[in-house]
Coordinates of C-alpha atoms in Angstrom, one line a residue:
Chain A
X135 CA -18.8 23.2 32.6
X136 CA -18.6 19.9 34.4
X137 CA -15.2 19.0 35.8
X138 CA -13.7 15.5 35.5
X139 CA -14.3 14.8 39.2
X140 CA -17.9 15.9 38.9
X141 CA -18.3 13.7 35.8
X142 CA -17.0 10.8 37.8
X143 CA -19.6 11.4 40.5
X144 CA -22.4 11.8 37.9
X145 CA -21.4 8.6 36.1
X146 CA -21.4 6.7 39.4
X147 CA -24.7 8.3 40.5
X148 CA -26.5 7.3 37.2
X149 CA -24.9 3.8 37.1
X150 CA -22.8 4.5 34.0
X151 CA -19.4 3.9 35.5
X152 CA -17.3 1.2 33.7
X153 CA -13.7 1.5 34.6
X154 CA -13.8 2.4 38.3
X155 CA -12.6 5.8 39.4
X156 CA -11.8 7.4 42.7
X157 CA -11.7 11.2 43.2
X158 CA -9.1 12.3 45.8
X159 CA -7.9 15.6 47.1
X160 CA -4.1 15.7 46.5
X161 CA -3.5 16.7 50.1
X162 CA -5.2 13.5 51.3
X163 CA -2.7 11.3 49.4
X164 CA -0.2 10.8 52.2
X165 CA 1.5 7.7 50.9
X166 CA 1.6 5.3 48.0
X167 CA -0.3 2.8 50.2
X168 CA -3.2 5.2 50.5
X169 CA -3.6 4.8 46.7
X170 CA -3.0 1.1 46.5
X171 CA -5.7 0.3 49.1
X172 CA -8.3 1.8 46.7
X173 CA -7.6 -0.9 44.1
X174 CA -5.8 -3.7 45.9
X175 CA -6.0 -6.1 42.9
X176 CA -4.3 -3.6 40.6
X177 CA -0.7 -3.0 39.8
X178 CA -0.9 -0.2 37.1
X179 CA -2.8 3.0 37.2
X180 CA -3.8 6.2 35.4
X181 CA -4.0 9.5 37.2
X182 CA -5.8 12.6 35.9
X183 CA -5.9 16.1 37.2
X184 CA -9.3 17.8 37.7
X185 CA -10.1 21.4 38.4
X186 CA -13.2 23.6 38.8
X187 CA -13.6 25.5 35.5
X188 CA -11.2 23.0 33.8
X189 CA -8.5 24.2 31.5
X190 CA -8.0 22.1 28.4
X191 CA -5.6 19.2 28.5
X192 CA -4.9 19.0 32.2
X193 CA -1.9 16.9 33.1
X194 CA -2.3 13.2 33.5
X195 CA -0.1 10.1 33.9
X196 CA -0.9 6.9 32.1
X197 CA 0.1 3.4 33.0
X198 CA 2.1 4.0 36.2
X199 CA 2.9 2.2 39.4
X200 CA 1.4 3.4 42.7
X201 CA 4.7 4.9 43.7
X202 CA 5.0 6.8 40.4
X203 CA 1.4 8.0 40.9
X204 CA 2.2 9.2 44.4
X205 CA 5.2 11.1 43.2
X206 CA 3.4 12.7 40.3
X207 CA 0.5 13.8 42.4
X208 CA 2.7 15.7 44.7
X209 CA 4.6 17.4 41.9
X210 CA 1.5 18.7 40.2
X211 CA -0.1 21.9 41.3
X212 CA -3.6 20.4 41.4
X213 CA -6.0 20.1 44.2
X214 CA -8.0 17.1 42.9
X215 CA -7.0 14.0 41.1
X216 CA -8.8 11.0 39.7
X217 CA -7.2 7.6 39.9
X218 CA -8.2 4.6 37.9
X219 CA -6.8 1.1 37.2
X220 CA -4.9 1.0 34.0
X221 CA -6.6 -1.0 31.3
X222 CA -5.8 -1.3 27.6
X223 CA -7.8 1.1 25.6
X224 CA -9.3 -0.7 22.6
X225 CA -11.4 2.0 21.0
X226 CA -12.7 5.5 21.8
X227 CA -16.1 7.0 21.5
X228 CA -17.3 10.6 21.4
X229 CA -21.0 10.7 22.1
X230 CA -23.6 13.4 21.8
X231 CA -27.1 13.0 23.3
X232 CA -29.8 15.5 22.4
X233 CA -33.1 14.2 23.5
X234 CA -34.1 11.4 21.2
X235 CA -31.1 11.8 18.8
X236 CA -27.9 10.1 19.8
X237 CA -24.8 10.4 17.6
X238 CA -21.4 8.7 18.3
X239 CA -18.1 8.7 16.6
X240 CA -15.9 5.6 17.1
X241 CA -12.2 5.5 16.5
X242 CA -9.9 2.5 17.2
X243 CA -7.3 3.2 19.9
X244 CA -6.7 6.6 21.6
X245 CA -8.5 9.7 20.3
X246 CA -6.7 12.9 21.0
X247 CA -6.1 16.2 19.2
X248 CA -3.6 14.5 16.9
X249 CA -6.1 12.0 15.6
X250 CA -6.2 11.7 11.8
X251 CA -8.5 8.8 11.6
X252 CA -11.9 9.2 9.9
X253 CA -14.3 7.8 12.5
X254 CA -17.1 5.4 12.2
X255 CA -20.3 7.4 12.9
X256 CA -23.4 5.8 14.5
X257 CA -26.6 7.7 14.8
X258 CA -30.1 6.7 16.1
X259 CA -33.3 8.4 17.1
X260 CA -35.2 5.3 18.4
X261 CA -32.5 2.9 19.6
X262 CA -33.8 0.3 17.1
X263 CA -32.6 1.5 13.7
X264 CA -29.2 3.0 13.2
X265 CA -27.3 4.9 10.6
X266 CA -23.7 3.9 10.4
X267 CA -21.0 5.7 8.3
X268 CA -17.6 4.0 8.0
X269 CA -14.6 4.7 5.9
X270 CA -13.8 1.9 3.5
X271 CA -10.0 2.0 4.1
X272 CA -8.2 1.3 7.4
X273 CA -7.4 4.5 9.3
X274 CA -4.2 5.8 11.1
X275 CA -4.8 5.1 14.8
X276 CA -2.8 5.4 18.0
X277 CA -2.6 2.5 20.4
X278 CA -0.9 2.4 23.8
X279 CA 1.7 -0.2 24.3
X280 CA 2.2 -1.1 28.0
X281 CA 5.3 -3.1 27.1
X282 CA 7.1 0.0 25.8
X283 CA 5.0 2.6 27.7
X284 CA 4.6 4.5 24.4
X285 CA 1.9 5.1 21.9
X286 CA 2.3 3.4 18.5
X287 CA 0.6 4.3 15.2
X288 CA -1.1 1.6 13.2
X289 CA -3.7 1.2 10.6
X290 CA -7.1 -0.2 11.7
X291 CA -10.8 -0.3 11.0
X292 CA -13.5 0.1 13.5
X293 CA -14.5 -3.6 13.8
X294 CA -18.1 -4.9 13.7
X295 CA -17.9 -6.1 17.3
X296 CA -17.0 -2.6 18.4
X297 CA -20.0 -1.2 16.7
X298 CA -22.1 -3.9 18.4
X299 CA -20.5 -3.2 21.8
X300 CA -21.3 0.5 21.5
X301 CA -24.9 -0.1 20.4
X302 CA -25.6 -2.6 23.1
X303 CA -24.1 -0.3 25.7
X304 CA -26.3 2.5 24.4
X305 CA -29.4 0.3 24.5
X306 CA -28.6 -1.0 28.0
X307 CA -28.0 2.5 29.4
X308 CA -30.5 4.6 27.4
X309 CA -32.5 5.5 30.5
X310 CA -29.5 6.4 32.5
X311 CA -28.2 8.6 29.7
X312 CA -31.5 10.4 29.4
X313 CA -31.5 11.0 33.2
X314 CA -28.0 12.4 33.0
X315 CA -28.9 14.6 30.1
X316 CA -32.0 15.9 31.9
X317 CA -29.8 16.6 35.0
X318 CA -27.6 18.8 32.8
X319 CA -30.6 20.3 31.0
X320 CA -29.4 20.2 27.5
X321 CA -27.4 18.5 24.8
X322 CA -24.4 16.7 26.4
X323 CA -21.2 15.3 25.0
X324 CA -19.5 12.3 26.6
X325 CA -16.1 10.8 26.0
X326 CA -15.9 7.1 26.5
X327 CA -13.1 4.5 26.3
X328 CA -13.6 0.8 25.7
X329 CA -11.3 -0.8 28.2
X330 CA -10.3 -4.5 27.7
X331 CA -11.5 -5.7 31.1
X332 CA -14.2 -3.1 31.9
X333 CA -15.9 -2.5 28.5
X334 CA -17.2 1.0 27.6
X335 CA -16.4 3.5 30.3
X336 CA -17.4 7.1 30.3
X337 CA -14.6 9.5 31.1
X338 CA -15.7 13.2 30.6
X339 CA -18.9 15.2 30.1
X340 CA -19.1 18.3 28.0
X341 CA -22.0 20.7 28.1
X342 CA -20.6 23.7 26.2
X343 CA -20.4 23.9 22.4
X344 CA -22.2 20.5 22.1
X345 CA -24.4 19.9 19.1
X346 CA -25.6 17.2 16.8
X347 CA -23.3 17.4 13.8
X348 CA -24.4 17.6 10.2
X349 CA -24.2 13.9 9.1
X350 CA -25.0 14.4 5.4
X351 CA -22.6 12.5 3.1
X352 CA -19.7 14.4 1.7
X353 CA -20.4 16.2 -1.6
X354 CA -18.2 16.4 -4.6
X355 CA -17.8 20.0 -3.8
X356 CA -16.0 19.1 -0.6
X357 CA -13.3 17.3 -2.6
X358 CA -12.6 20.4 -4.6
X359 CA -11.8 22.5 -1.6
X360 CA -8.0 23.2 -1.0
X361 CA -6.4 20.8 1.4
X362 CA -4.4 21.9 4.4
X363 CA -2.0 19.5 6.1
X364 CA -0.6 21.8 8.7
X365 CA -1.9 24.7 10.8
X366 CA 1.2 26.6 9.7
X367 CA 0.5 26.3 6.0
X368 CA -0.3 29.5 4.0
X369 CA -4.0 29.9 3.9
X370 CA -5.6 29.9 0.4
X371 CA -8.0 32.5 -0.8
X372 CA -11.1 30.3 -0.6
X373 CA -14.4 30.1 1.3
X374 CA -13.8 26.5 2.3
X375 CA -10.9 24.2 3.0
X376 CA -10.3 20.6 3.8
X377 CA -8.3 19.8 6.9
X378 CA -6.0 16.9 7.4
X379 CA -4.2 18.3 10.4
X380 CA -2.7 16.6 13.4
X381 CA -1.8 18.5 16.5
X382 CA -0.2 17.3 19.7
X383 CA -2.5 17.1 22.7
X384 CA -0.6 20.0 24.3
X385 CA -1.0 22.2 21.2
X386 CA -4.6 23.3 21.7
X387 CA -3.5 27.0 21.8
X388 CA -2.1 26.4 18.3
X389 CA -5.5 25.2 17.2
X390 CA -7.2 28.2 18.7
X391 CA -4.9 30.5 16.8
X392 CA -5.4 28.5 13.6
X393 CA -9.2 28.7 13.9
X394 CA -9.0 32.4 14.3
X395 CA -6.7 32.7 11.3
X396 CA -9.1 30.8 9.2
X397 CA -11.9 33.2 10.1
X398 CA -9.7 36.2 9.4
X399 CA -8.9 34.9 6.0
X400 CA -12.6 34.7 5.2
X401 CA -12.8 30.9 5.3
X402 CA -16.3 30.0 6.4
X403 CA -16.4 26.2 5.9
X404 CA -14.1 23.5 7.0
X405 CA -14.2 19.9 5.9
X406 CA -12.7 17.4 8.4
X407 CA -11.8 13.8 8.1
X408 CA -11.1 13.3 11.7
X409 CA -14.5 13.5 13.4
X410 CA -17.3 16.1 13.7
X411 CA -17.4 15.4 17.5
X412 CA -13.7 15.8 18.0
X413 CA -12.0 18.5 20.0
X414 CA -10.8 20.1 16.8
X415 CA -14.3 20.2 15.4
X416 CA -15.6 21.8 18.6
X417 CA -12.9 24.5 18.5
X418 CA -13.6 25.3 14.9
X419 CA -17.3 25.6 15.5
X420 CA -16.7 27.8 18.5
X421 CA -14.9 30.2 16.2
X422 CA -18.0 30.4 14.0
X423 CA -16.8 28.0 11.2
X424 CA -19.2 25.5 9.6
X425 CA -17.7 22.1 10.0
X426 CA -18.6 19.2 7.7
X427 CA -17.1 15.9 6.8
X428 CA -15.1 14.8 3.7
Chain B
X11 CA -30.2 -32.1 -21.9
X12 CA -29.1 -31.9 -18.2
X13 CA -26.1 -29.9 -17.3
X14 CA -24.6 -29.3 -13.8
X15 CA -23.5 -25.8 -13.3
X16 CA -19.7 -25.7 -13.5
X17 CA -17.1 -23.5 -15.0
X18 CA -18.1 -24.3 -18.5
X19 CA -20.0 -21.9 -20.8
X20 CA -23.7 -22.4 -21.0
X21 CA -24.8 -20.7 -24.3
X22 CA -27.9 -18.5 -23.6
X23 CA -29.4 -19.7 -26.9
X24 CA -29.6 -23.2 -25.4
X25 CA -30.0 -22.5 -21.7
X26 CA -31.4 -19.0 -21.3
X27 CA -29.7 -15.9 -19.9
X28 CA -30.1 -16.7 -16.2
X29 CA -28.3 -20.0 -16.5
X30 CA -25.7 -18.5 -18.9
X31 CA -25.0 -15.7 -16.4
X32 CA -24.6 -18.1 -13.4
X33 CA -22.1 -20.2 -15.3
X34 CA -20.2 -17.0 -16.2
X35 CA -20.1 -16.0 -12.6
X36 CA -18.9 -19.4 -11.5
X37 CA -16.2 -19.4 -14.1
X38 CA -15.0 -16.1 -12.8
X39 CA -14.5 -17.6 -9.4
X40 CA -17.5 -16.2 -7.6
X41 CA -19.4 -18.4 -5.2
X42 CA -22.7 -19.6 -6.7
X43 CA -24.8 -22.2 -4.9
X44 CA -24.6 -25.6 -6.6
X45 CA -27.1 -25.9 -9.5
X46 CA -28.4 -28.3 -12.1
X47 CA -29.9 -27.0 -15.4
X48 CA -32.5 -29.1 -17.1
X49 CA -34.4 -28.5 -20.3
X50 CA -38.1 -29.2 -21.1
X51 CA -39.0 -32.8 -20.8
X52 CA -35.6 -33.9 -19.5
X53 CA -36.7 -34.9 -16.0
X54 CA -39.5 -37.2 -17.3
X55 CA -37.1 -39.0 -19.7
X56 CA -36.0 -42.4 -18.4
X57 CA -32.6 -42.5 -16.8
X58 CA -32.4 -38.9 -16.0
X59 CA -34.1 -39.1 -12.6
X60 CA -31.2 -41.2 -11.3
X61 CA -28.9 -38.4 -12.3
X62 CA -31.1 -36.1 -10.2
X63 CA -30.9 -38.4 -7.2
X64 CA -27.1 -38.5 -7.5
X65 CA -26.8 -34.7 -7.8
X66 CA -29.1 -34.2 -4.8
X67 CA -26.9 -36.4 -2.7
X68 CA -24.1 -33.8 -3.2
X69 CA -26.3 -30.8 -2.2
X70 CA -25.8 -29.7 1.4
X71 CA -28.9 -27.5 1.6
X72 CA -32.2 -28.8 2.9
X73 CA -34.2 -27.0 0.3
X74 CA -33.8 -26.1 -3.4
X75 CA -35.0 -23.2 -5.5
X76 CA -36.4 -23.8 -9.0
X77 CA -35.9 -20.9 -11.4
X78 CA -36.9 -20.3 -15.1
X79 CA -34.1 -19.2 -17.3
X80 CA -35.1 -17.8 -20.7
X81 CA -33.4 -15.9 -23.5
X82 CA -35.8 -12.9 -23.5
X83 CA -34.9 -11.7 -19.9
X84 CA -31.9 -10.4 -18.1
X85 CA -30.5 -8.6 -21.1
X86 CA -29.0 -5.1 -21.3
X87 CA -32.1 -3.7 -22.9
X88 CA -34.7 -5.5 -20.8
X89 CA -34.5 -7.1 -17.4
X90 CA -38.1 -8.5 -17.2
X91 CA -37.3 -9.1 -13.6
X92 CA -40.1 -11.1 -11.9
X93 CA -41.6 -12.0 -15.3
X94 CA -40.7 -15.7 -15.0
X95 CA -41.2 -18.1 -12.2
X96 CA -39.0 -18.9 -9.2
X97 CA -40.2 -21.5 -6.6
X98 CA -38.5 -21.4 -3.2
X99 CA -38.4 -23.9 -0.4
X100 CA -38.9 -26.9 -2.6
X101 CA -38.0 -30.0 -0.5
X102 CA -34.8 -31.7 -1.6
X103 CA -36.4 -34.8 -2.9
X104 CA -36.4 -36.0 -6.5
X105 CA -40.1 -36.6 -6.4
X106 CA -41.0 -33.1 -5.3
X107 CA -38.6 -31.5 -7.7
X108 CA -39.8 -33.5 -10.6
X109 CA -43.4 -32.7 -9.9
X110 CA -42.8 -29.0 -9.5
X111 CA -40.7 -28.8 -12.6
X112 CA -43.3 -30.6 -14.7
X113 CA -46.4 -29.0 -13.3
X114 CA -45.2 -25.4 -12.7
X115 CA -41.9 -24.6 -14.4
X116 CA -42.3 -26.2 -17.8
X117 CA -45.7 -24.6 -18.5
X118 CA -44.1 -21.2 -18.0
X119 CA -41.1 -22.1 -20.1
X120 CA -43.4 -23.3 -22.9
X121 CA -44.6 -19.7 -23.3
X122 CA -41.1 -18.5 -24.2
X123 CA -39.1 -18.9 -27.4
X124 CA -35.3 -19.2 -27.7
X125 CA -33.0 -20.8 -25.3
X126 CA -34.5 -21.8 -22.0
X127 CA -34.1 -24.2 -19.0
X128 CA -35.0 -24.8 -15.4
X129 CA -32.3 -24.2 -12.8
X130 CA -32.5 -26.4 -9.8
X131 CA -30.3 -24.8 -7.1
X132 CA -29.4 -25.4 -3.5
X133 CA -31.2 -22.8 -1.3
X134 CA -28.7 -21.0 0.9
X135 CA -29.6 -20.5 4.5
X136 CA -29.0 -16.8 4.8
X137 CA -28.1 -14.6 7.7
X138 CA -28.8 -11.7 5.3
X139 CA -30.0 -11.7 1.7
X140 CA -30.9 -9.1 -0.8
X141 CA -30.1 -7.2 -3.9
X142 CA -27.1 -5.0 -4.9
X143 CA -27.0 -2.4 -7.7
X144 CA -23.5 -1.6 -8.8
X145 CA -22.4 0.9 -11.4
X146 CA -19.1 2.5 -12.2
X147 CA -18.9 4.7 -9.2
X148 CA -21.3 3.5 -6.6
X149 CA -22.9 0.6 -4.9
X150 CA -26.4 0.4 -3.3
X151 CA -27.5 -2.6 -1.4
X152 CA -30.8 -3.6 0.2
X153 CA -31.1 -6.7 2.4
X154 CA -33.3 -8.5 4.9
X155 CA -32.4 -10.8 7.7
X156 CA -32.7 -14.5 7.5
X157 CA -34.2 -14.5 4.0
X158 CA -33.1 -14.7 0.4
X159 CA -36.3 -13.5 -1.2
X160 CA -37.8 -10.8 1.1
X161 CA -36.1 -7.9 -0.6
X162 CA -37.0 -9.0 -4.1
X163 CA -40.5 -9.7 -2.9
X164 CA -40.8 -6.0 -1.9
X165 CA -40.5 -6.2 1.9
X166 CA -39.1 -3.1 3.5
X167 CA -35.4 -3.8 3.9
X168 CA -33.7 -4.3 7.3
X169 CA -30.5 -3.0 5.8
X170 CA -29.7 -0.4 3.2
X171 CA -26.1 0.3 2.4
X172 CA -24.5 2.7 -0.1
X173 CA -20.8 3.1 -1.0
X174 CA -19.2 6.0 -2.8
X175 CA -16.3 8.4 -2.4
X176 CA -14.4 6.0 -0.1
X177 CA -17.2 5.8 2.5
X178 CA -20.0 3.5 3.4
X179 CA -23.3 4.5 4.8
X180 CA -25.6 1.9 6.5
X181 CA -29.2 2.3 7.6
X182 CA -30.2 -0.8 9.5
X183 CA -32.5 -2.3 12.1
X184 CA -30.0 -3.3 14.8
X185 CA -29.6 -7.1 15.3
X186 CA -26.6 -8.3 17.2
X187 CA -24.0 -10.3 15.4
X188 CA -24.6 -8.9 11.9
X189 CA -21.1 -8.3 10.7
X190 CA -21.5 -5.0 8.8
X191 CA -18.0 -4.5 7.8
X192 CA -17.4 -8.1 6.7
X193 CA -20.7 -8.0 4.7
X194 CA -19.8 -4.6 3.2
X195 CA -16.3 -5.7 2.3
X196 CA -17.6 -8.9 0.7
X197 CA -20.4 -7.2 -1.2
X198 CA -18.1 -4.4 -2.4
X199 CA -15.5 -6.9 -3.7
X200 CA -17.9 -9.4 -5.2
X201 CA -20.2 -6.9 -7.0
X202 CA -17.1 -5.1 -8.4
X203 CA -16.1 -8.5 -10.0
X204 CA -19.6 -8.9 -11.4
X205 CA -19.6 -5.4 -12.8
X206 CA -16.2 -6.1 -14.5
X207 CA -17.5 -9.4 -15.8
X208 CA -20.6 -7.9 -17.4
X209 CA -18.9 -4.6 -18.3
X210 CA -22.1 -3.0 -17.4
X211 CA -24.1 -1.8 -14.4
X212 CA -25.5 -4.9 -12.7
X213 CA -28.3 -6.0 -10.4
X214 CA -27.0 -8.8 -8.2
X215 CA -29.1 -11.0 -5.9
X216 CA -27.0 -12.3 -3.0
X217 CA -27.1 -14.2 0.2
X218 CA -24.7 -14.0 3.1
X219 CA -24.3 -16.8 5.6
X220 CA -22.1 -14.9 8.0
X221 CA -18.9 -15.8 6.2
X222 CA -19.5 -16.1 2.4
X223 CA -21.4 -14.1 -0.1
X224 CA -23.3 -16.4 -2.5
X225 CA -24.3 -14.8 -5.8
X226 CA -27.8 -16.1 -6.6
X227 CA -28.5 -14.1 -9.8
X228 CA -26.9 -11.3 -11.7
X229 CA -28.2 -9.3 -14.6
X230 CA -27.3 -6.1 -16.4
X231 CA -29.2 -3.1 -15.1
X232 CA -31.5 -1.4 -17.6
X233 CA -31.1 2.4 -18.0
X234 CA -34.0 3.2 -15.7
X235 CA -32.4 1.5 -12.7
X236 CA -29.1 3.3 -13.3
X237 CA -30.8 6.7 -13.1
X238 CA -32.6 5.7 -9.9
X239 CA -29.3 4.9 -8.2
X240 CA -27.9 8.3 -9.1
X241 CA -31.1 9.9 -7.6
X242 CA -30.9 7.9 -4.4
X243 CA -27.3 8.7 -3.8

């Protein structure tokens, strides 16, 4: 498992860094000024915890002042933090690189466990021709508002310029990505944000439970599977279900329990709208479920 | 008789099915490049060449396309696609057009019975052009960059796009600045209108200039093509 801080160093080493990041030991943050000198032109920041053998959903603070960042760091029981300038997140990407095949899912706004948006999927094997799957209708997405310091839900498409931005980033960084993948010796998953000022910026690297998803188009059979809207819904007697479930970022334990319950009930296949590379899809596959799209 | 393509009906028994279909599309509000329909012998009759000059002055495109329109093609039972002549890249000059119509188009029309005409149409400068097959539940599109005829001429498409079950799938050779979603939205909407208009599965030739979809031709799909769409999807 690669920690967030190790990921930052790897991105910097392979020339993939977009939004700049600094990795600090919490004990070395002695004053707010020790943070502000890192990014003297910036007024707002994001701070993330990082640990060796990372737990899921480690604490973070989004869109804060340097004073708030300092206070937060010293209230957390974490040894290592990553500080970055705050920048508006326009769209999110989950990327899987497996040798020649590269698959990405794009979602407007923030992509977390509660995501319900069907993503735009972009796949390539040669960096010249691409397969793109998009939902026709706008999707429910989450956008951060720095004026209210909250996330708001809206309906949006993945725009053409976003697909172009991702493909051009992929083409420009193909060699670096391959070197990073070779360094980790296997299939890797990368989470990226497109930041307004800095463009596409990798954030995390996954090396466990990473695989190229099944991209075949949904079948009519998928639409006949019972639909679950909540992890607390009574489970049907069926071998397959469709999921339209949203969970708060902090509810990954609920997801683990839900996945185990699905298996115990004899459900073998799950159809998801919200991304085959999503955290939810990973957890479901880890429990042995087959995960497809609908 | 010479008729400018407008929103009036062009009876196929006078003008052929291609011209009749284009007039139908225009009357339904679809965007069709400006066109003039002429019948055999019309352009050599005195007085009519002046009309051609006046019409050409209103055409923005640098080139025109000349197409045969006959009554025994583009029907529900038989497409006969490619069985009549289309001439592309004809210079926008009355002299060139008249010569091409007289020497190449009219001899082909002479071999057909029933309603027939020559369509003189502004040639769209396309960012992407191609063909769309639309039936009740699905859409399949093939297109090529910077061409209106490459797909119909049999070149391997740069873009293939299918739509069904609320999703779209593209396979394409990446070229920056091709607005996939805008193209997909426009094609989906326009071909649905054509489908409703013909009340039948349709084969639509189209050109996209980056903003607007132009419908170049539309014809009912024969049974064989409908089955092929189902197999492909």
